[in-house]
Each structure stands twice: as structure tokens, then as C-alpha cells.
């Protein structure tokens, strides 16, 4: 791939991931974003929202199947890549 093609593909992947994250309920989306993109621990997120750590962990891990399904359903659509 040329550098431009690689950048374009990375932008498409980023956009697809952002689109997938927007499909999650806000509380789950926040847990995923804070944990994976802001390097916060489950305990730190729990303190921030004043909720049990197990709730944060559940919100984050239960999002995987929804995100996976969303991304898999769009994996064959390579016209945008």
C-alpha cells in the first residue's frame, strides 16, 4: 500500500470504530472510551461515577459482543476502504 492508501485506510477504520462506539448506550460507551482510550482503570472509572468497580467492568466487557457484531456486519463493505 502507498502511504496515502494506508492513511486513508486508517481513517476509515477509525471512523468505523467511532461509529460502532456511538451505537452503545452512553454508560457503556463511556466505560469503553475511558478504559481503552484514556487509560483509566475500572477502579478509577468507578470512583469517577461513584459506582462499583464490577459495574464498570460489566459495562465495558458486555460491550464487546455489540461492537463485534456491528463491525462484522460492515466488514464486507470494502468500497469505503
CSV table of C-alpha atoms in Angstrom, one decimal:
chain,number,residue,atom,x,y,z
A,1,UNK,CA,0.0,0.0,0.0
A,2,UNK,CA,1.1,3.5,-0.7
A,3,UNK,CA,1.4,5.9,2.3
A,4,UNK,CA,-1.8,7.7,1.2
A,5,UNK,CA,-3.7,4.4,0.9
A,6,UNK,CA,-2.5,3.4,4.4
A,7,UNK,CA,-3.6,6.7,5.9
A,8,UNK,CA,-6.9,6.5,4.2
A,9,UNK,CA,-7.5,3.0,5.4
A,10,UNK,CA,-6.5,4.0,9.0
A,11,UNK,CA,-9.0,6.9,8.8
A,12,UNK,CA,-11.8,4.6,7.6
A,13,UNK,CA,-11.0,2.1,10.4
A,14,UNK,CA,-11.0,5.0,13.0
A,15,UNK,CA,-14.3,6.2,11.6
A,16,UNK,CA,-15.9,2.8,11.6
A,17,UNK,CA,-14.8,2.2,15.2
A,18,UNK,CA,-16.2,5.6,16.2
A,19,UNK,CA,-19.5,4.7,14.5
A,20,UNK,CA,-19.6,1.4,16.4
A,21,UNK,CA,-19.0,3.1,19.7
A,22,UNK,CA,-21.8,5.5,19.1
A,23,UNK,CA,-24.2,2.5,18.9
A,24,UNK,CA,-23.5,1.7,22.5
A,25,UNK,CA,-25.6,3.1,25.4
A,26,UNK,CA,-23.9,6.1,26.9
A,27,UNK,CA,-22.8,4.4,30.1
A,28,UNK,CA,-21.2,1.5,28.2
A,29,UNK,CA,-19.6,3.8,25.7
A,30,UNK,CA,-18.1,6.0,28.5
A,31,UNK,CA,-16.6,2.9,30.2
A,32,UNK,CA,-15.0,1.7,27.0
A,33,UNK,CA,-13.7,5.0,26.0
A,34,UNK,CA,-12.2,5.9,29.4
A,35,UNK,CA,-10.7,2.5,29.8
A,36,UNK,CA,-9.2,1.9,26.3
A,37,UNK,CA,-8.6,5.5,25.1
A,38,UNK,CA,-7.8,7.4,28.3
A,39,UNK,CA,-6.0,4.5,30.1
A,40,UNK,CA,-8.2,4.7,33.2
A,41,UNK,CA,-8.6,1.6,35.3
A,42,UNK,CA,-12.0,0.1,36.2
A,43,UNK,CA,-11.4,1.4,39.8
A,44,UNK,CA,-10.7,4.9,38.6
A,45,UNK,CA,-13.8,4.9,36.4
A,46,UNK,CA,-15.9,3.6,39.3
A,47,UNK,CA,-14.7,6.4,41.5
A,48,UNK,CA,-15.5,9.0,38.8
A,49,UNK,CA,-19.1,7.8,38.5
A,50,UNK,CA,-19.4,6.7,42.2
A,51,UNK,CA,-20.4,3.1,41.1
A,52,UNK,CA,-19.0,-0.3,42.0
A,53,UNK,CA,-15.9,-1.4,40.0
A,54,UNK,CA,-17.8,-4.6,39.0
A,55,UNK,CA,-20.4,-2.4,37.3
A,56,UNK,CA,-17.8,-0.6,35.3
A,57,UNK,CA,-16.2,-3.9,34.3
A,58,UNK,CA,-19.5,-5.4,33.3
A,59,UNK,CA,-20.4,-2.3,31.2
A,60,UNK,CA,-17.1,-2.5,29.4
A,61,UNK,CA,-16.9,-6.2,28.8
A,62,UNK,CA,-20.5,-6.6,27.9
A,63,UNK,CA,-20.0,-4.1,25.1
A,64,UNK,CA,-17.6,-6.4,23.2
A,65,UNK,CA,-20.3,-8.5,21.6
A,66,UNK,CA,-22.3,-5.5,20.4
A,67,UNK,CA,-19.1,-3.9,18.9
A,68,UNK,CA,-18.0,-7.1,17.3
A,69,UNK,CA,-21.4,-7.7,15.7
A,70,UNK,CA,-21.6,-4.1,14.4
A,71,UNK,CA,-18.0,-4.3,12.9
A,72,UNK,CA,-18.5,-7.8,11.4
A,73,UNK,CA,-21.7,-6.7,9.7
A,74,UNK,CA,-19.8,-4.0,8.0
A,75,UNK,CA,-16.5,-5.9,7.3
A,76,UNK,CA,-17.5,-6.9,3.8
A,77,UNK,CA,-18.2,-3.3,2.8
A,78,UNK,CA,-14.7,-2.6,1.5
A,79,UNK,CA,-15.8,0.1,-1.0
A,80,UNK,CA,-15.2,2.7,1.7
A,81,UNK,CA,-11.7,1.4,2.4
